[in-house]
CSV table of C-alpha atoms in Angstrom, one decimal:
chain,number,residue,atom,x,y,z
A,75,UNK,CA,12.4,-5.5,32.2
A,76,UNK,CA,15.5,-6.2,30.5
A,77,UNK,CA,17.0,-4.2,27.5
A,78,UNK,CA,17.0,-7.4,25.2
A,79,UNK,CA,12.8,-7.4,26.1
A,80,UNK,CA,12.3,-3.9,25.3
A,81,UNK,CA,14.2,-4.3,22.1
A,82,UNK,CA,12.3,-8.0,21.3
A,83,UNK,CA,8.9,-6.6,22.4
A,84,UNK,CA,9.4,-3.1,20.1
A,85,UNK,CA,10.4,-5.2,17.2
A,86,UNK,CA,7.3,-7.2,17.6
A,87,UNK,CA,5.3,-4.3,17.6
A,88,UNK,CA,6.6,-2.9,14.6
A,89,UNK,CA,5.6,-5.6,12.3
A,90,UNK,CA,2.5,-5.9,14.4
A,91,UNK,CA,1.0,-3.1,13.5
A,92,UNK,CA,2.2,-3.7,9.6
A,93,UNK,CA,0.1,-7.2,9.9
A,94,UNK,CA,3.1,-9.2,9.1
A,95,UNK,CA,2.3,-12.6,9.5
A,96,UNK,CA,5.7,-14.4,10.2
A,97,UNK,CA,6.1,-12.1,13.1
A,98,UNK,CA,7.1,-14.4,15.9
A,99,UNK,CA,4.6,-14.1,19.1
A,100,UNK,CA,6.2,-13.1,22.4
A,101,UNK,CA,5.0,-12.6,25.9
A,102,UNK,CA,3.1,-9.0,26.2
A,103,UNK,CA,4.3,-6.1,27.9
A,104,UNK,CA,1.6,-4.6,30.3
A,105,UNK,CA,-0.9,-2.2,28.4
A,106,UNK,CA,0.8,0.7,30.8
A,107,UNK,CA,4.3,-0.4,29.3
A,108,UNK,CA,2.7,2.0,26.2
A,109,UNK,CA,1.0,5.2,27.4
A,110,UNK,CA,-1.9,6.1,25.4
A,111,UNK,CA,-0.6,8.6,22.6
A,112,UNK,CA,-2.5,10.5,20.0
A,113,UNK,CA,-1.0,9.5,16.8
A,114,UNK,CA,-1.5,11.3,13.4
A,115,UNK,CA,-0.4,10.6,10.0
A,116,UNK,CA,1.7,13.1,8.1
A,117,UNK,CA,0.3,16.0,6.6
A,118,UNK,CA,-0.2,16.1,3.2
A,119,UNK,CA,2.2,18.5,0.9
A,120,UNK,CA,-0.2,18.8,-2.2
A,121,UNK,CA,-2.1,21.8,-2.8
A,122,UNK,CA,-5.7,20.2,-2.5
A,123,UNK,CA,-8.2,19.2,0.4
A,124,UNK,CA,-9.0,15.3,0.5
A,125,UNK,CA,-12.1,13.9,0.5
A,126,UNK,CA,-12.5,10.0,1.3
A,127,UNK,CA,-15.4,7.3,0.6
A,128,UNK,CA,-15.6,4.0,1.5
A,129,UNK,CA,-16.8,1.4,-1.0
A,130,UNK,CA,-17.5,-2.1,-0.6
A,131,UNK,CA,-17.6,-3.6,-3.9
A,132,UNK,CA,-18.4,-7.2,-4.9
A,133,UNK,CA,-17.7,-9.2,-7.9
A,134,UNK,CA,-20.7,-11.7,-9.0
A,135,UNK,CA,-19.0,-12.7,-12.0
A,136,UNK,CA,-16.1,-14.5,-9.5
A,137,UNK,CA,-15.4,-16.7,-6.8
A,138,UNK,CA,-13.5,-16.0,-3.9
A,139,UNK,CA,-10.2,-18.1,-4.1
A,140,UNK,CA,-10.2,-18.7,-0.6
A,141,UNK,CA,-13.4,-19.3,0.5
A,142,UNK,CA,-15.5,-20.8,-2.2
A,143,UNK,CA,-18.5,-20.6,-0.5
A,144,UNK,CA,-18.7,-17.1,-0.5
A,145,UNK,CA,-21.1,-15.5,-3.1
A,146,UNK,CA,-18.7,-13.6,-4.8
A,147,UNK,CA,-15.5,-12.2,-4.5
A,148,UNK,CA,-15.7,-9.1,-2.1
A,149,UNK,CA,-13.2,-6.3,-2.0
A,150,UNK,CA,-13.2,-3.3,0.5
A,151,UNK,CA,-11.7,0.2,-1.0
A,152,UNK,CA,-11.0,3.4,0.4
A,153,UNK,CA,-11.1,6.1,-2.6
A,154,UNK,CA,-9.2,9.5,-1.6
A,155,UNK,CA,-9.8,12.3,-4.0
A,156,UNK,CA,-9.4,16.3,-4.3
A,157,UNK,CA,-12.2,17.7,-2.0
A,158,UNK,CA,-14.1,20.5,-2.5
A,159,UNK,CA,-13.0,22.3,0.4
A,160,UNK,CA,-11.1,21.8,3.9
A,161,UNK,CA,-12.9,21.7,7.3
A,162,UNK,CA,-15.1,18.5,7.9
A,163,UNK,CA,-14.9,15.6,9.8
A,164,UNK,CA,-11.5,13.6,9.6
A,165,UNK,CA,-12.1,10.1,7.7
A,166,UNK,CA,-11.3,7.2,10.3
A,167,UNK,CA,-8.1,5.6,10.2
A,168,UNK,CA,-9.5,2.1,10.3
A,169,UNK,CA,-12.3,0.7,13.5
A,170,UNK,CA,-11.5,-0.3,16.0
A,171,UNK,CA,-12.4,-3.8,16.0
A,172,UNK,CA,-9.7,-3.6,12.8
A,173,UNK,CA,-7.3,-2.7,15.6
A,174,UNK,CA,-8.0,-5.4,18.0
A,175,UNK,CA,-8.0,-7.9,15.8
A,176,UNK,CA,-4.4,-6.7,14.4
A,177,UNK,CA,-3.2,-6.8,17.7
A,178,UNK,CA,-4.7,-9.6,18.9
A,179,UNK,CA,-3.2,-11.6,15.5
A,180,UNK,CA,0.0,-11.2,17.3
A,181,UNK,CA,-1.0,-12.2,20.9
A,182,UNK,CA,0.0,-8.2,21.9
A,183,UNK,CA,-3.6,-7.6,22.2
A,184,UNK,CA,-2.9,-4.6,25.7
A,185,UNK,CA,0.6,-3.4,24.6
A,186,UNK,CA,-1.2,-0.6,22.6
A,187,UNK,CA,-4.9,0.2,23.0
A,188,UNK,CA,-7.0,-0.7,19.8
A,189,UNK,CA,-8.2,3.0,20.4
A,190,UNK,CA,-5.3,4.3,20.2
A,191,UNK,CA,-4.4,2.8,16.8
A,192,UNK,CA,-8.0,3.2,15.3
A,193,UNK,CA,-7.8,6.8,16.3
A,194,UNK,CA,-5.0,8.0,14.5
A,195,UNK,CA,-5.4,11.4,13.1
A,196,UNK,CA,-6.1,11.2,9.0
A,197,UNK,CA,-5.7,14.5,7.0
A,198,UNK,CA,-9.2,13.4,4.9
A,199,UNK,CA,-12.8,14.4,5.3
A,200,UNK,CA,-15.1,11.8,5.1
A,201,UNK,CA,-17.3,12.2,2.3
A,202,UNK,CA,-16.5,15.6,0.9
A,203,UNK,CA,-17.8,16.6,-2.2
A,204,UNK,CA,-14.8,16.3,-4.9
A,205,UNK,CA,-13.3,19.0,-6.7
A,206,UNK,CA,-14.0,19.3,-10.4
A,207,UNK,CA,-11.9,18.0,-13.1
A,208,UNK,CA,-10.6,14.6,-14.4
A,209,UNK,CA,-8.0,13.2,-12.8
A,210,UNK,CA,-5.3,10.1,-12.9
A,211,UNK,CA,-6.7,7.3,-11.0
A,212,UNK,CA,-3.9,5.4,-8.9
A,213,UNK,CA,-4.8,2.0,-7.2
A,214,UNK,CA,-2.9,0.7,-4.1
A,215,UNK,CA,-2.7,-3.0,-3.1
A,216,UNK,CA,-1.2,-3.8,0.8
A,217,UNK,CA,1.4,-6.2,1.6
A,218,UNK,CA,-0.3,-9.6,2.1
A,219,UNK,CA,-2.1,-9.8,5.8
A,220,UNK,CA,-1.5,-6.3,6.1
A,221,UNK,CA,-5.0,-4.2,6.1
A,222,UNK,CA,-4.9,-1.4,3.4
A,223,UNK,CA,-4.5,1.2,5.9
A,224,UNK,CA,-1.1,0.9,6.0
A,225,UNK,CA,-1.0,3.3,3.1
A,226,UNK,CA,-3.3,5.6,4.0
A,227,UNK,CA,-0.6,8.2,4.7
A,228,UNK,CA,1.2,7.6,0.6
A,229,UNK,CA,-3.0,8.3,-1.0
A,230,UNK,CA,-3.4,11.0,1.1
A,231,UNK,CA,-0.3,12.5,-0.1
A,232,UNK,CA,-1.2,11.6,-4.0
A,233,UNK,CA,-4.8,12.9,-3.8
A,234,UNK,CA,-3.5,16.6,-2.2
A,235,UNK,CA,-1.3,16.2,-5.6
A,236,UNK,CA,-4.4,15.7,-7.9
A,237,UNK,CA,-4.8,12.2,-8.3
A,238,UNK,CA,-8.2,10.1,-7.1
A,239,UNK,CA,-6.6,7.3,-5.0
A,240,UNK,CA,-8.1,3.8,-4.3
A,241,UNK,CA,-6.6,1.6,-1.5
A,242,UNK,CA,-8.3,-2.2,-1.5
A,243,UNK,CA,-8.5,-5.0,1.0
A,244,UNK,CA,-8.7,-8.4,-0.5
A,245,UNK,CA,-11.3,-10.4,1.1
A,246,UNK,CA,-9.4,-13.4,3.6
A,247,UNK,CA,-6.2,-11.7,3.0
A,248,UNK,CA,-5.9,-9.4,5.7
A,249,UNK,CA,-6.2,-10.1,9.6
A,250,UNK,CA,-8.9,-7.1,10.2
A,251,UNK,CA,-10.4,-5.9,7.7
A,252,UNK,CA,-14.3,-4.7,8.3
A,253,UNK,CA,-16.8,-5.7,6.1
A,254,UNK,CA,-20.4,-3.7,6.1
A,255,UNK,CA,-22.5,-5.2,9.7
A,256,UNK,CA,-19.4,-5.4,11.4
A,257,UNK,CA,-17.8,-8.6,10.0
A,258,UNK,CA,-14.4,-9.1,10.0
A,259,UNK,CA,-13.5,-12.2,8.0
A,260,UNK,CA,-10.3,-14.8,9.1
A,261,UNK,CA,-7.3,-14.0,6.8
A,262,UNK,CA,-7.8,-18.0,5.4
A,263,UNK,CA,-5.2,-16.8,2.9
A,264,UNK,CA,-2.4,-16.7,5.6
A,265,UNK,CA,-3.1,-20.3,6.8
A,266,UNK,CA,-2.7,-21.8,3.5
A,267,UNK,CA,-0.4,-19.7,1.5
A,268,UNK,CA,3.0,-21.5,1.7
A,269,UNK,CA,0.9,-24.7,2.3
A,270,UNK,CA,-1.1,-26.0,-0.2
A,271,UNK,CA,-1.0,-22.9,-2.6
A,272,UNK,CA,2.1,-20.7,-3.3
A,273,UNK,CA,2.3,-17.0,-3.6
A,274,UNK,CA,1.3,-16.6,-7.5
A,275,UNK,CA,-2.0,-17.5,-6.6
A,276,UNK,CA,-2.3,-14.2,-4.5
A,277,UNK,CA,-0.2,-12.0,-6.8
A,278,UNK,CA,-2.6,-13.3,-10.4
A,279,UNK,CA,-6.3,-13.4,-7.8
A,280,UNK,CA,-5.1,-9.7,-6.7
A,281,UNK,CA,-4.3,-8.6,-10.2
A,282,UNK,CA,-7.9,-9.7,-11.1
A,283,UNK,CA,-9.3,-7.7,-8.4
A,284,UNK,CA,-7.2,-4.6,-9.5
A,285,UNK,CA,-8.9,-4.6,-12.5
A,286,UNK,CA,-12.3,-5.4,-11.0
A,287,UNK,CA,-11.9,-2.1,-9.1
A,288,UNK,CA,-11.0,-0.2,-12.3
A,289,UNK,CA,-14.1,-1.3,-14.1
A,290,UNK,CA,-16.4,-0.1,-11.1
A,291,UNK,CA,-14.8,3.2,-10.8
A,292,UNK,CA,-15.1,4.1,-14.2
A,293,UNK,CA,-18.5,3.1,-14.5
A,294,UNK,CA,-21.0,6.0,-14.2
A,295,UNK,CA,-23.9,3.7,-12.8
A,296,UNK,CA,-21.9,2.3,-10.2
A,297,UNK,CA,-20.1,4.9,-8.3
A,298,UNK,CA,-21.8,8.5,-9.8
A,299,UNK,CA,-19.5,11.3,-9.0
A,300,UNK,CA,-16.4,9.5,-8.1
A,301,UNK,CA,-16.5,7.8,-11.7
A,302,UNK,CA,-17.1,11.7,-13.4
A,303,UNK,CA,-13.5,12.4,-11.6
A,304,UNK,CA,-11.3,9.8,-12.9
A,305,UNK,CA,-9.3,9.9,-16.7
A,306,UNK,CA,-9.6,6.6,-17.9
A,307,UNK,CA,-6.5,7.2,-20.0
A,308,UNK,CA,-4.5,7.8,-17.0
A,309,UNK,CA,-4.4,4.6,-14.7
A,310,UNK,CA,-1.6,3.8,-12.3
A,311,UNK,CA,-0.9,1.1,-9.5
A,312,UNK,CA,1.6,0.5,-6.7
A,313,UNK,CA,1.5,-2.0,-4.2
A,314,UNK,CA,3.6,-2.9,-0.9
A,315,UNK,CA,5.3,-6.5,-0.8
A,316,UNK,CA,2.9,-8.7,-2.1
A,317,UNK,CA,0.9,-5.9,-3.6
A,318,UNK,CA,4.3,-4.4,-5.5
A,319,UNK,CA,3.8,-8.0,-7.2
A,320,UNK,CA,0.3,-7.4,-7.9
A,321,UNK,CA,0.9,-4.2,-9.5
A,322,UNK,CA,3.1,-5.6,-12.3
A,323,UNK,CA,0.9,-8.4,-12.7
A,324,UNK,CA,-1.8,-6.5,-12.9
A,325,UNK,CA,-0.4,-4.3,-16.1
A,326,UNK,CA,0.7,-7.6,-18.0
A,327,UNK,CA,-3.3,-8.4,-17.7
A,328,UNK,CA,-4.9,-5.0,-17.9
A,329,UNK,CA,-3.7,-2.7,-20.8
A,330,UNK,CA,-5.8,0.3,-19.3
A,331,UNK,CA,-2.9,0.2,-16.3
A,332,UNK,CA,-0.1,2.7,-17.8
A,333,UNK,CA,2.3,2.7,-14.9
A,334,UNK,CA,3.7,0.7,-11.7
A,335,UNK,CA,5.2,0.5,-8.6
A,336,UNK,CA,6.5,-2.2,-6.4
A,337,UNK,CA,7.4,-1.0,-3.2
A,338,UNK,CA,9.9,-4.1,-1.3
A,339,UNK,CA,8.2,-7.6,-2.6
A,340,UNK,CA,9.4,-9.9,-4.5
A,341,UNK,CA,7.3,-10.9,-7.6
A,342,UNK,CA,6.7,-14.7,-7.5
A,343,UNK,CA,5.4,-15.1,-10.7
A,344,UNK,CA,8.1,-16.9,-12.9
A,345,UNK,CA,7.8,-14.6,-16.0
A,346,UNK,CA,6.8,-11.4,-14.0
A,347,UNK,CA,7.8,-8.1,-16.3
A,348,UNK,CA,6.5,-10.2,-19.4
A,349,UNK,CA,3.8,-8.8,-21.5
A,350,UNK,CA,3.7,-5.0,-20.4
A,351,UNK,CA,5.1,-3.6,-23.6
A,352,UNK,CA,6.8,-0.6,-22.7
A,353,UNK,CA,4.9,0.9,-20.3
A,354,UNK,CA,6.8,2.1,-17.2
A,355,UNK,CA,7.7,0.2,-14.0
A,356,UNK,CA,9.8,1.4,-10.9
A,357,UNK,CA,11.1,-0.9,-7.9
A,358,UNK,CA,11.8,0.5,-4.7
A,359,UNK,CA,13.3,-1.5,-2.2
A,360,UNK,CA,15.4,-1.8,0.9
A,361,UNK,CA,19.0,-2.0,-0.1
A,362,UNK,CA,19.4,-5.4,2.4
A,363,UNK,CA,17.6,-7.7,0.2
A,364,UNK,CA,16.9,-5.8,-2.8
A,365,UNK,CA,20.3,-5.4,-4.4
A,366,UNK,CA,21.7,-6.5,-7.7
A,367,UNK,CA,24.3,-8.4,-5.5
A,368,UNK,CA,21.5,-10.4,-3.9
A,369,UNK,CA,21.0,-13.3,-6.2
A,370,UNK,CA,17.9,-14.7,-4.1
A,371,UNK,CA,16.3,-11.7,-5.0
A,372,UNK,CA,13.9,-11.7,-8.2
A,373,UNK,CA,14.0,-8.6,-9.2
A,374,UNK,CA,17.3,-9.2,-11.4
A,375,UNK,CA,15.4,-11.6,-13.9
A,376,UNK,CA,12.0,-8.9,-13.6
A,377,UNK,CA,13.9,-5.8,-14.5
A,378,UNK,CA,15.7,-7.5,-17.7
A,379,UNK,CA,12.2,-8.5,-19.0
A,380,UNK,CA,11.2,-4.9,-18.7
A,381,UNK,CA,11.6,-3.0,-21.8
A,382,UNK,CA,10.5,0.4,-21.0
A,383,UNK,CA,10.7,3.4,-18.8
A,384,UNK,CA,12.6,1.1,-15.9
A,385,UNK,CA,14.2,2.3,-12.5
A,386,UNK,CA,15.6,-0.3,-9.7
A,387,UNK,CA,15.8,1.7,-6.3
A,388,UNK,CA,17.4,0.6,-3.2
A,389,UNK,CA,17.2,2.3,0.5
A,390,UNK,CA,19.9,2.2,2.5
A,391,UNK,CA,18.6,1.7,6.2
A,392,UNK,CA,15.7,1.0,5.1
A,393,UNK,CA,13.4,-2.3,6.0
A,394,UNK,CA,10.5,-4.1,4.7
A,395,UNK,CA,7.7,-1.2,6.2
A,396,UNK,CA,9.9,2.0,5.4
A,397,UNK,CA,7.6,2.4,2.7
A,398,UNK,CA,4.1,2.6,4.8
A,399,UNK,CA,2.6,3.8,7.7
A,400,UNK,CA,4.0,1.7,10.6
A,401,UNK,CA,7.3,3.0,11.2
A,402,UNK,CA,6.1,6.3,11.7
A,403,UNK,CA,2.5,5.7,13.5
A,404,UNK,CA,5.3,3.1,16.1
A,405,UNK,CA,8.2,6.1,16.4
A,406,UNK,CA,5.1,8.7,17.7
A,407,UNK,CA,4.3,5.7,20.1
A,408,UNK,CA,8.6,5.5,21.2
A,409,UNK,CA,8.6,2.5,20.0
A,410,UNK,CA,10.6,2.4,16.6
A,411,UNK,CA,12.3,-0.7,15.1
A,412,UNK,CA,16.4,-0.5,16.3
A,413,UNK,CA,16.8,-3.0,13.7
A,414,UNK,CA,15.9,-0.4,10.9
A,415,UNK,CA,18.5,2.4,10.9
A,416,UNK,CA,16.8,4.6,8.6
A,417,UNK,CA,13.7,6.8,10.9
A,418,UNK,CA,10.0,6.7,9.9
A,419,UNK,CA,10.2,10.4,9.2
A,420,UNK,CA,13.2,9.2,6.5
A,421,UNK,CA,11.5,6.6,5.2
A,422,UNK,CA,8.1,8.3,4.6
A,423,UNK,CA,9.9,11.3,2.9
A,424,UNK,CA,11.6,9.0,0.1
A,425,UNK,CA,8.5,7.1,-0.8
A,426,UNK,CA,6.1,9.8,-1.0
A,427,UNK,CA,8.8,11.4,-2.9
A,428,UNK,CA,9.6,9.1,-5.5
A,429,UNK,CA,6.4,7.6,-5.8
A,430,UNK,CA,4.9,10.9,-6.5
A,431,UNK,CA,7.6,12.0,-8.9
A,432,UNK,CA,7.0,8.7,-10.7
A,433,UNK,CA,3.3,9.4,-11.1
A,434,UNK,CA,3.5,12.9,-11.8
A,435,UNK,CA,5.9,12.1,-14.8
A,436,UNK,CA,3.9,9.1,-16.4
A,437,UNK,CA,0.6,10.2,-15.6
A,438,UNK,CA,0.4,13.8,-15.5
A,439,UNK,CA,4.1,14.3,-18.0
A,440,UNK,CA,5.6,16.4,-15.3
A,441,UNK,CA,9.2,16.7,-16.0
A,442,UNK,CA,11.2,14.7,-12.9
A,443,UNK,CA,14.8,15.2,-12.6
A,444,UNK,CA,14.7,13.6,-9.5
A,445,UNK,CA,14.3,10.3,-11.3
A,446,UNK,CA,17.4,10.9,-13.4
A,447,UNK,CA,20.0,9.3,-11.0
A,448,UNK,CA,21.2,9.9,-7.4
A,449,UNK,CA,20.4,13.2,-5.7
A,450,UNK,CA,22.3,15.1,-3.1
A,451,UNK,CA,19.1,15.5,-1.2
A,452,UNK,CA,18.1,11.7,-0.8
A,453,UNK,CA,21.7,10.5,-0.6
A,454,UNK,CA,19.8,7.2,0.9
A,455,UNK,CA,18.2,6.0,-2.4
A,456,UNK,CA,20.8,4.2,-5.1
A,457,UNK,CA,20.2,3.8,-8.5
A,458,UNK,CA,20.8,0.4,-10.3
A,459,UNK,CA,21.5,0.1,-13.6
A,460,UNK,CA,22.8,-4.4,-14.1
């Protein structure tokens, strides 16, 4: 095997694994080319245990966008809170049929084992009692095809900080995402976004589901003890690509939202940043596509209609996945990206960083100086102020 393959096939894999859908296919490398490797996400720095449960909620009161059909629009959500104590069994990454069906999206089904990718090592117990207390409730939306995994390692690391944590998969939006008896529905949205409907519609149907979510976890009759834990008062949301659109959108229709993130996507919706008052939003982005100088970029016309708490990060090195899972999960595999300078370790380290810092000063008014301007010890992330 040539260089250039190696390089074309790692590539591939990278954005494989991050469920990108405009990943081009290319002929796969034999499963041996791989060796199986026992991955694990990073551990936690917060003080407490995580628990995790797994929720599938549905929405009577709405159709699904995509498939009208369906009764109802159905969401699946991974909630991460402070446990009660450490020691039980580790939550499950995603199944495995997840897995092979993100691999075989991308015709790589045998470069990596769907075992090995479903067996990643989490740093949660599955269904540990939670710790007592109220706490900030942060929601996390995916970039679009991507399966909400892909941030399992950035709600980890908020709920060992104190916050309960709930990751959603929009239904026939992702290309494996398992539904209760083993279904996993066609990502219809990635056929027709682009074709006969435009990005908006995913970023104002995901901003409804946001707020579907919020008004289940608060709700004492519908999810008990997790609904005792979370401050109603203190609501966050942060999304990857897509879902970094969804999270803005989501404040300008939900005034129980307080804070957001975008983490690299675009917004899409023409007067995205309108309507949130001044309740705080941060963009962080890779410095390749996400600078002021890059007029094709939207986040110019966003951050002017922000009137807020505002910060406009940029990466250098960085790509489109720095800011989830993939880079890291592909560099324990030897396979990272060589057309992202900055490492997985790197690009891990700044997100769970600033995100944190971000949610610890607006929802829990923890002083942040690292949010006041550039920092000797991140010399990667710029501050923008057009």
């Amino acid at each position: 095997m040539t260089g250039r393959s190696r390089t074309s096939r790692r590539t591939v894999l990278t954005a494989l694994l991050a469920g990108a859908v405009s990943v081009p296919l290319l002929g796969a490398a034999p499963a041996s080319s791989v060796p199986a490797t026992a991955l694990e996400l990073p551990r936690p720095t917060g003080p407490h245990p995580v628990g995790r449960r797994t929720l599938h909620l549905v929405d009577r009161h709405r159709g699904d966008p995509w498939v009208p059909a369906a009764r109802g629009r159905e969401l699946m959500v991974s909630v991460s809170y402070p446990a009660r104590s450490s020691g039980g069994r580790p939550a499950a990454y995603m199944t495995e049929s997840e897995a092979q069906r993100l691999l075989e999206a991308k015709g790589l089904a045998g470069v990596v084992p769907a075992a090995t990718v479903a067996g990643t090592r989490t740093h949660a117990q599955a269904g540990a009692p939670p710790a007592p207390g109220r706490l900030p409730l942060v929601l996390l939306s995916p970039g679009f095809s991507m399966p909400r995994t892909t941030l399992t390692a950035l709600a980890e690391e908020l709920a060992a900080r104190g916050y309960v944590v709930a990751a959603v998969d929009h239904a026939y939006e992702s290309v494996g995402t398992e539904f209760p008896g083993g279904r996993v529905p066609p990502c219809v949205a990635c056929d027709r976004v682009g074709v006969d409907v435009d990005e908006a519609t995913v970023v104002r149907g995901r901003a409804a589901d946001l707020s579907f979510v919020i008004d289940e976890l608060t709700d004492r009759r519908s999810t008990g003890a997790l609904a005792r834990l979370i401050d109603p008062g203190r609501i966050g949301v942060a999304g990857h690509s897509i879902g970094g659109a969804a999270a803005l959108a989501t404040m300008a229709a939900d005034r129980r939202v307080r804070a957001g993130v975008n983490l690299d996507g675009g917004f899409f919706v023409p007067d995205a940043g309108h309507g949130i008052g001044g309740r705080p939003f941060m963009m962080v982005g890779a410095e390749a596509v996400h600078d002021p100088g890059n007029t094709a970029s939207d986040w110019a016309a966003t951050y002017d209609r922000l009137h807020g708490w505002k910060r406009w990060l940029t990466v250098s090195g960085a790509g489109h996945f720095s800011f989830t899972d993939i880079p890291w999960l592909a560099e324990q595999l030897g396979l990272p990206d060589p057309e992202v300078p900055l490492s997985g370790e790197r690009g891990w380290s700044i997100t769970r960083d600033y995100v944190g810092a971000f949610f610890d000063l607006h929802l829990r008014g923890i002083s942040q100086p690292l949010l006041h301007g550039p920092a000797s010890s991140h010399p990667e992330v710029h501050f923008h102020r057009p």
